Short mmCIF file of C-alpha atoms in Angstrom, two decimals:
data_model
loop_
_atom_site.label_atom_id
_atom_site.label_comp_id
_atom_site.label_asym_id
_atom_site.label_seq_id
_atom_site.Cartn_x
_atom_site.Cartn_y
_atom_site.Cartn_z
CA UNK A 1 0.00 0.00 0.00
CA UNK A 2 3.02 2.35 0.75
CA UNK A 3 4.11 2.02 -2.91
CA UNK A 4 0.28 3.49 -3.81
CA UNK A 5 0.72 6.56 -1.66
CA UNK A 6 4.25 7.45 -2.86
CA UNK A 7 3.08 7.05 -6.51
CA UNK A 8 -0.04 9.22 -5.94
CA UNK A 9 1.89 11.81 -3.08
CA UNK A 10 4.82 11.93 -4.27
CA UNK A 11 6.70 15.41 -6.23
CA UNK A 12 7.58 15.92 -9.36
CA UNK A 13 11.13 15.37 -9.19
CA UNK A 14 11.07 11.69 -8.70
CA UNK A 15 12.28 9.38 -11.32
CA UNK A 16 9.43 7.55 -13.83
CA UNK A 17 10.07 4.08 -14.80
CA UNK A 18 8.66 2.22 -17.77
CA UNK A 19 7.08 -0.34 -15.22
CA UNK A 20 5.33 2.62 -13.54
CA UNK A 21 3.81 3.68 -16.86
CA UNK A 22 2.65 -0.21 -18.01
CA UNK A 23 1.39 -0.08 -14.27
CA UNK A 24 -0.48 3.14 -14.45
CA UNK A 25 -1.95 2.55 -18.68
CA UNK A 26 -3.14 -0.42 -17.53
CA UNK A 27 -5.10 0.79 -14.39
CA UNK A 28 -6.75 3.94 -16.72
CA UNK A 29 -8.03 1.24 -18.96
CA UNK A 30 -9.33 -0.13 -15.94
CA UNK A 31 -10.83 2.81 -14.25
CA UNK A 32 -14.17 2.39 -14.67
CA UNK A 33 -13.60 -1.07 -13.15
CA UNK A 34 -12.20 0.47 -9.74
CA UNK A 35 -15.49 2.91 -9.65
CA UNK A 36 -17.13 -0.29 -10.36
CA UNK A 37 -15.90 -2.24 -7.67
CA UNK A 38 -16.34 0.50 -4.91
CA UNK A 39 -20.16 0.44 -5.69
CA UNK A 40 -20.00 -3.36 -5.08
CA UNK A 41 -18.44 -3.15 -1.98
CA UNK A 42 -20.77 -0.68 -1.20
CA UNK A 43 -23.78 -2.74 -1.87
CA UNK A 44 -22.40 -5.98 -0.18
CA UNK A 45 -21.25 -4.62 2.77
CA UNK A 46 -22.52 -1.02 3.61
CA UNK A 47 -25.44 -0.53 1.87
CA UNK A 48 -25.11 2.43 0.95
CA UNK A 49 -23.23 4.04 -1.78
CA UNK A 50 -22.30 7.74 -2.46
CA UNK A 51 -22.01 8.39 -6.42
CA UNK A 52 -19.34 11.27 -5.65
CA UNK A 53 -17.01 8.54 -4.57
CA UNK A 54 -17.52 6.10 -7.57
CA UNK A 55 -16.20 9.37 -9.67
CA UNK A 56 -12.87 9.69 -7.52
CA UNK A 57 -12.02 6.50 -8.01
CA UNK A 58 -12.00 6.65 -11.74
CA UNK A 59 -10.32 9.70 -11.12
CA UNK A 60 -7.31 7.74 -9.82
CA UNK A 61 -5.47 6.15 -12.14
CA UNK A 62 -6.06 9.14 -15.24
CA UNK A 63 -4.55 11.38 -12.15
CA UNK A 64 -1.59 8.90 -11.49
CA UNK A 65 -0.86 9.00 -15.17
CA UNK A 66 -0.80 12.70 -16.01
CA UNK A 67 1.12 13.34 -13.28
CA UNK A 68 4.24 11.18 -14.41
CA UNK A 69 3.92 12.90 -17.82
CA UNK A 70 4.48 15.77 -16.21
CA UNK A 71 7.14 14.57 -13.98
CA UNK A 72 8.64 13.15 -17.13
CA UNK A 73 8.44 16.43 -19.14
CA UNK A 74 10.28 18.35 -16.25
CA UNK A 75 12.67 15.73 -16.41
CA UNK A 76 13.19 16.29 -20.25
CA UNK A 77 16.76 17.00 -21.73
CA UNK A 78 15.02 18.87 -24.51
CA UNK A 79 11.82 20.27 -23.23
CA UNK A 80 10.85 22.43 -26.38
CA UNK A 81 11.08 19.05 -28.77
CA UNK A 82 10.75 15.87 -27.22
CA UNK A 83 9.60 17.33 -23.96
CA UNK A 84 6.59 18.78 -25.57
CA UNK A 85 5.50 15.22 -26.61
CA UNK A 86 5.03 14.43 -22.37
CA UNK A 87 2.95 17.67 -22.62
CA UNK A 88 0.63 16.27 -25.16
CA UNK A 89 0.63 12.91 -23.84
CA UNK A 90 -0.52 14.37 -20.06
CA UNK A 91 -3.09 16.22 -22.20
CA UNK A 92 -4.93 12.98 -23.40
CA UNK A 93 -5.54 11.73 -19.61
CA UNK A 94 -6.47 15.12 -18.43
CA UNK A 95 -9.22 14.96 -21.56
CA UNK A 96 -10.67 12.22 -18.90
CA UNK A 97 -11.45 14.38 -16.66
CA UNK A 98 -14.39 15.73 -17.69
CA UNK A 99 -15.86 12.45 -19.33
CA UNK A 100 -15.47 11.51 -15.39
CA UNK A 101 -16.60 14.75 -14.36
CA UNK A 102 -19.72 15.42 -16.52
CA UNK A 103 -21.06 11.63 -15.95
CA UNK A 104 -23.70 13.44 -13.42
CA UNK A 105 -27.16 13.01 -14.52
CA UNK A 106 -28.49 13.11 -18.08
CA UNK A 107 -29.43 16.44 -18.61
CA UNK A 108 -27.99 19.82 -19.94
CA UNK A 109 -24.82 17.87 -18.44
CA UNK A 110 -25.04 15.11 -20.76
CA UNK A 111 -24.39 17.13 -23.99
CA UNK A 112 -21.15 18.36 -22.47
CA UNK A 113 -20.57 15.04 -21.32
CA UNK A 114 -21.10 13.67 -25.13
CA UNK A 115 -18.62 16.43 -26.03
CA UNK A 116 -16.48 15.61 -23.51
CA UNK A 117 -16.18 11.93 -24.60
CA UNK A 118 -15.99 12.56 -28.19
CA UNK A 119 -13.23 14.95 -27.87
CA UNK A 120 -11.28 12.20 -25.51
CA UNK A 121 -12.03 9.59 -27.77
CA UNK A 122 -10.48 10.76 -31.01
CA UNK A 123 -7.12 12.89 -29.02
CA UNK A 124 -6.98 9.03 -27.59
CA UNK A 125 -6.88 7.30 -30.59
CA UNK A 126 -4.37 9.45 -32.50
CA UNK A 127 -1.95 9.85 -29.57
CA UNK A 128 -2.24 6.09 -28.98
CA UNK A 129 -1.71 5.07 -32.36
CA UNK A 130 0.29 7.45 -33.90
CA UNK A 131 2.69 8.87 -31.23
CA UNK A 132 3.05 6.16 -28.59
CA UNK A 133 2.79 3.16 -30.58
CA UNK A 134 4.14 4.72 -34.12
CA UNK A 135 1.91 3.01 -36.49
CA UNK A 136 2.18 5.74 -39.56
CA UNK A 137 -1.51 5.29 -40.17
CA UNK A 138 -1.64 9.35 -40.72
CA UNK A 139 1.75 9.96 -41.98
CA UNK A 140 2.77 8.50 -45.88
CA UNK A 141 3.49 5.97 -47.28
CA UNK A 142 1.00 4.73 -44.48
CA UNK A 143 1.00 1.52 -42.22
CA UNK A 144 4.75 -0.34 -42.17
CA UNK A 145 4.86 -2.74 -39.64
CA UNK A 146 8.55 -3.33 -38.29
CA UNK A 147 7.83 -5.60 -35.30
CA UNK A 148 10.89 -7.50 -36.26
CA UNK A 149 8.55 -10.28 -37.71
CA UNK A 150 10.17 -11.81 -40.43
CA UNK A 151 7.91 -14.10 -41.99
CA UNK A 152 4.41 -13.14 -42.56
CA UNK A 153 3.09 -16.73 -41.23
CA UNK A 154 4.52 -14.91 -37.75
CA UNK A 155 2.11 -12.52 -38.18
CA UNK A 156 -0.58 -14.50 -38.74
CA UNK A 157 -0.54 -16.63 -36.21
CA UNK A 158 0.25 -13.61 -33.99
CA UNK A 159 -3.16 -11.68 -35.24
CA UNK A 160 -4.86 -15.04 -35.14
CA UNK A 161 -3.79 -15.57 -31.07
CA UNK A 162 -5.06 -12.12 -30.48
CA UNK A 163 -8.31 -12.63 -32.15
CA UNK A 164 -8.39 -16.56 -29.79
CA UNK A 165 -7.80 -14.36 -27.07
CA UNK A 166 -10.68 -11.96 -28.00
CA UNK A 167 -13.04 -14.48 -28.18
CA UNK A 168 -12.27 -16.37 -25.00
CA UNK A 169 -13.06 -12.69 -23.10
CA UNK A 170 -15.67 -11.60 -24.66
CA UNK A 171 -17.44 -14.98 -24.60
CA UNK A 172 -18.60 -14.50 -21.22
CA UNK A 173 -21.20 -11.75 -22.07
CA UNK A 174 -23.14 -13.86 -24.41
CA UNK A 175 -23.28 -16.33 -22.36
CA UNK A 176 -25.07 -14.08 -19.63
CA UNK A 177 -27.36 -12.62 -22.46
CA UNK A 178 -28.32 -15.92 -23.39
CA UNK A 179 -28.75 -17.54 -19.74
CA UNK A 180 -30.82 -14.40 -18.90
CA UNK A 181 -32.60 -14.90 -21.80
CA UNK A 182 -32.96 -18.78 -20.24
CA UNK A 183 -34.68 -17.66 -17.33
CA UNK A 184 -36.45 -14.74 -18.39
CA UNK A 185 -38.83 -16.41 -21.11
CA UNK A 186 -40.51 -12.90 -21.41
CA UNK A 187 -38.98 -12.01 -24.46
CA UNK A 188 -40.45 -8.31 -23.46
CA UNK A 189 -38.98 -6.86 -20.36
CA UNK A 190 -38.75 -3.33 -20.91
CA UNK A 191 -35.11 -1.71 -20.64
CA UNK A 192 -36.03 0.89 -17.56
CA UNK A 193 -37.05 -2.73 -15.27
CA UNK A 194 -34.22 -4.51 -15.70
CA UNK A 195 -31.97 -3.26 -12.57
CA UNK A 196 -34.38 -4.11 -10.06
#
C-alpha cells in the first residue's frame, strides 16, 4: 500500500520508470472497473453508496498518469522538442477528466458530457496510435509494420492468437445474455425494469 501513496503523493522530481507507466496505462483502462468495484463493496457490505465517490475512483489512475507525464516532461533534456511530446501525452488523460466529471445526470450535463467523450475519444486514438505506438496510419506511405517479424506466417498466427484471445473474453457476455434470456422467457422486459 506504501508504494500506492508514494506514486499518488509523491513530487515531481522523482524518477518515472517504464514499469510505472505499463502499471499506471493499464489501471486507466481499468478505471471504470475500480469505480465499479467500490459500488460493489458498497452494496455488499454497507449498503449504501455515495455516487461522488464512484467518480474519484475513476479519477485515480487518469490522475496517477498525467502526473508522471508531467514529472517526465520536467525531467526532459530537450523540453521544447521531445519534452513537448510528455505535454501532449498528459493532455490525453487530463481529456478524462471531464468524461469523469460530466457523468452526473443526463441532462444539460449530458451534452457536455457527449462532447467531452468525443473529444477524448479521437485525441486518444491518434496519440495512442500514432505517437506512442508509431503506427504511420496518418503519416505516408502509411501503415509499415517493423515488429521484427520476419515471416508473414509470424504474423498471422500472432493476429490469429489475439483474435483466440478476444473471443475467449468476450465470450462470457453472451453467455449471460443468453442464460438471462434462459430464465427470463418474457422475451419483453422493458429496458427501464431490468436493474431491479
Amino acid at each position: 500500500m506504501s508504494i500506492w501513496v508514494w506514486v499518488i503523493f509523491s513530487g515531481f522530481d522523482s524518477d518515472v520508470y517504464f514499469c510505472d507507466k505499463i502499471l499506471a496505462d493499464i489501471m486507466t483502462s481499468h478505471a471504470k472497473v475500480f469505480g465499479d468495484l467500490y459500488v460493489t463493496m458498497c452494496i455488499l457490505f454497507i449498503y449504501n453508496e455515495d455516487p461522488m465517490v464512484d467518480k474519484y475512483y475513476s479519477y485515480i489512475p487518469y490522475f496517477i498518469r498525467f502526473k508522471q507525464c508531467i514529472a517526465v516532461y520536467l525531467h526532459s533534456k530537450d523540453p521544447k522538442n521531445t519534452g513537448r511530446e510528455h505535454l501532449f501525452n498528459a493532455l490525453k488523460y487530463c481529456s478524462a477528466f471531464p468524461v469523469i466529471s460530466y457523468w452526473i445526470t443526463p441532462s444539460t450535463i449530458f451534452n457536455l458530457w457527449i462532447i467531452a467523450v468525443a473529444v477524448n475519444s479521437i485525441y486518444s486514438f491518434y496519440r495512442d496510435v500514432a505517437i506512442d505506438w508509431k503506427l504511420s496510419f496518418f503519416t505516408p506511405p502509411g501503415f509499415k509494420l517493423c515488429l521484427g517479424f520476419e515471416k508473414s506466417i509470424a504474423i498471422i498466427l500472432t493476429f490469429c492468437f489475439d483474435l483466440h484471445v478476444t473471443r475467449r473474453w468476450i465470450w462470457i457476455f453472451f453467455k449471460f445474455e443468453s442464460e438471462s434470456a434462459e430464465i427470463n422467457k418474457d422475451p419483453y422486459i422493458p429496458l427501464h425494469n431490468t436493474s431491479s
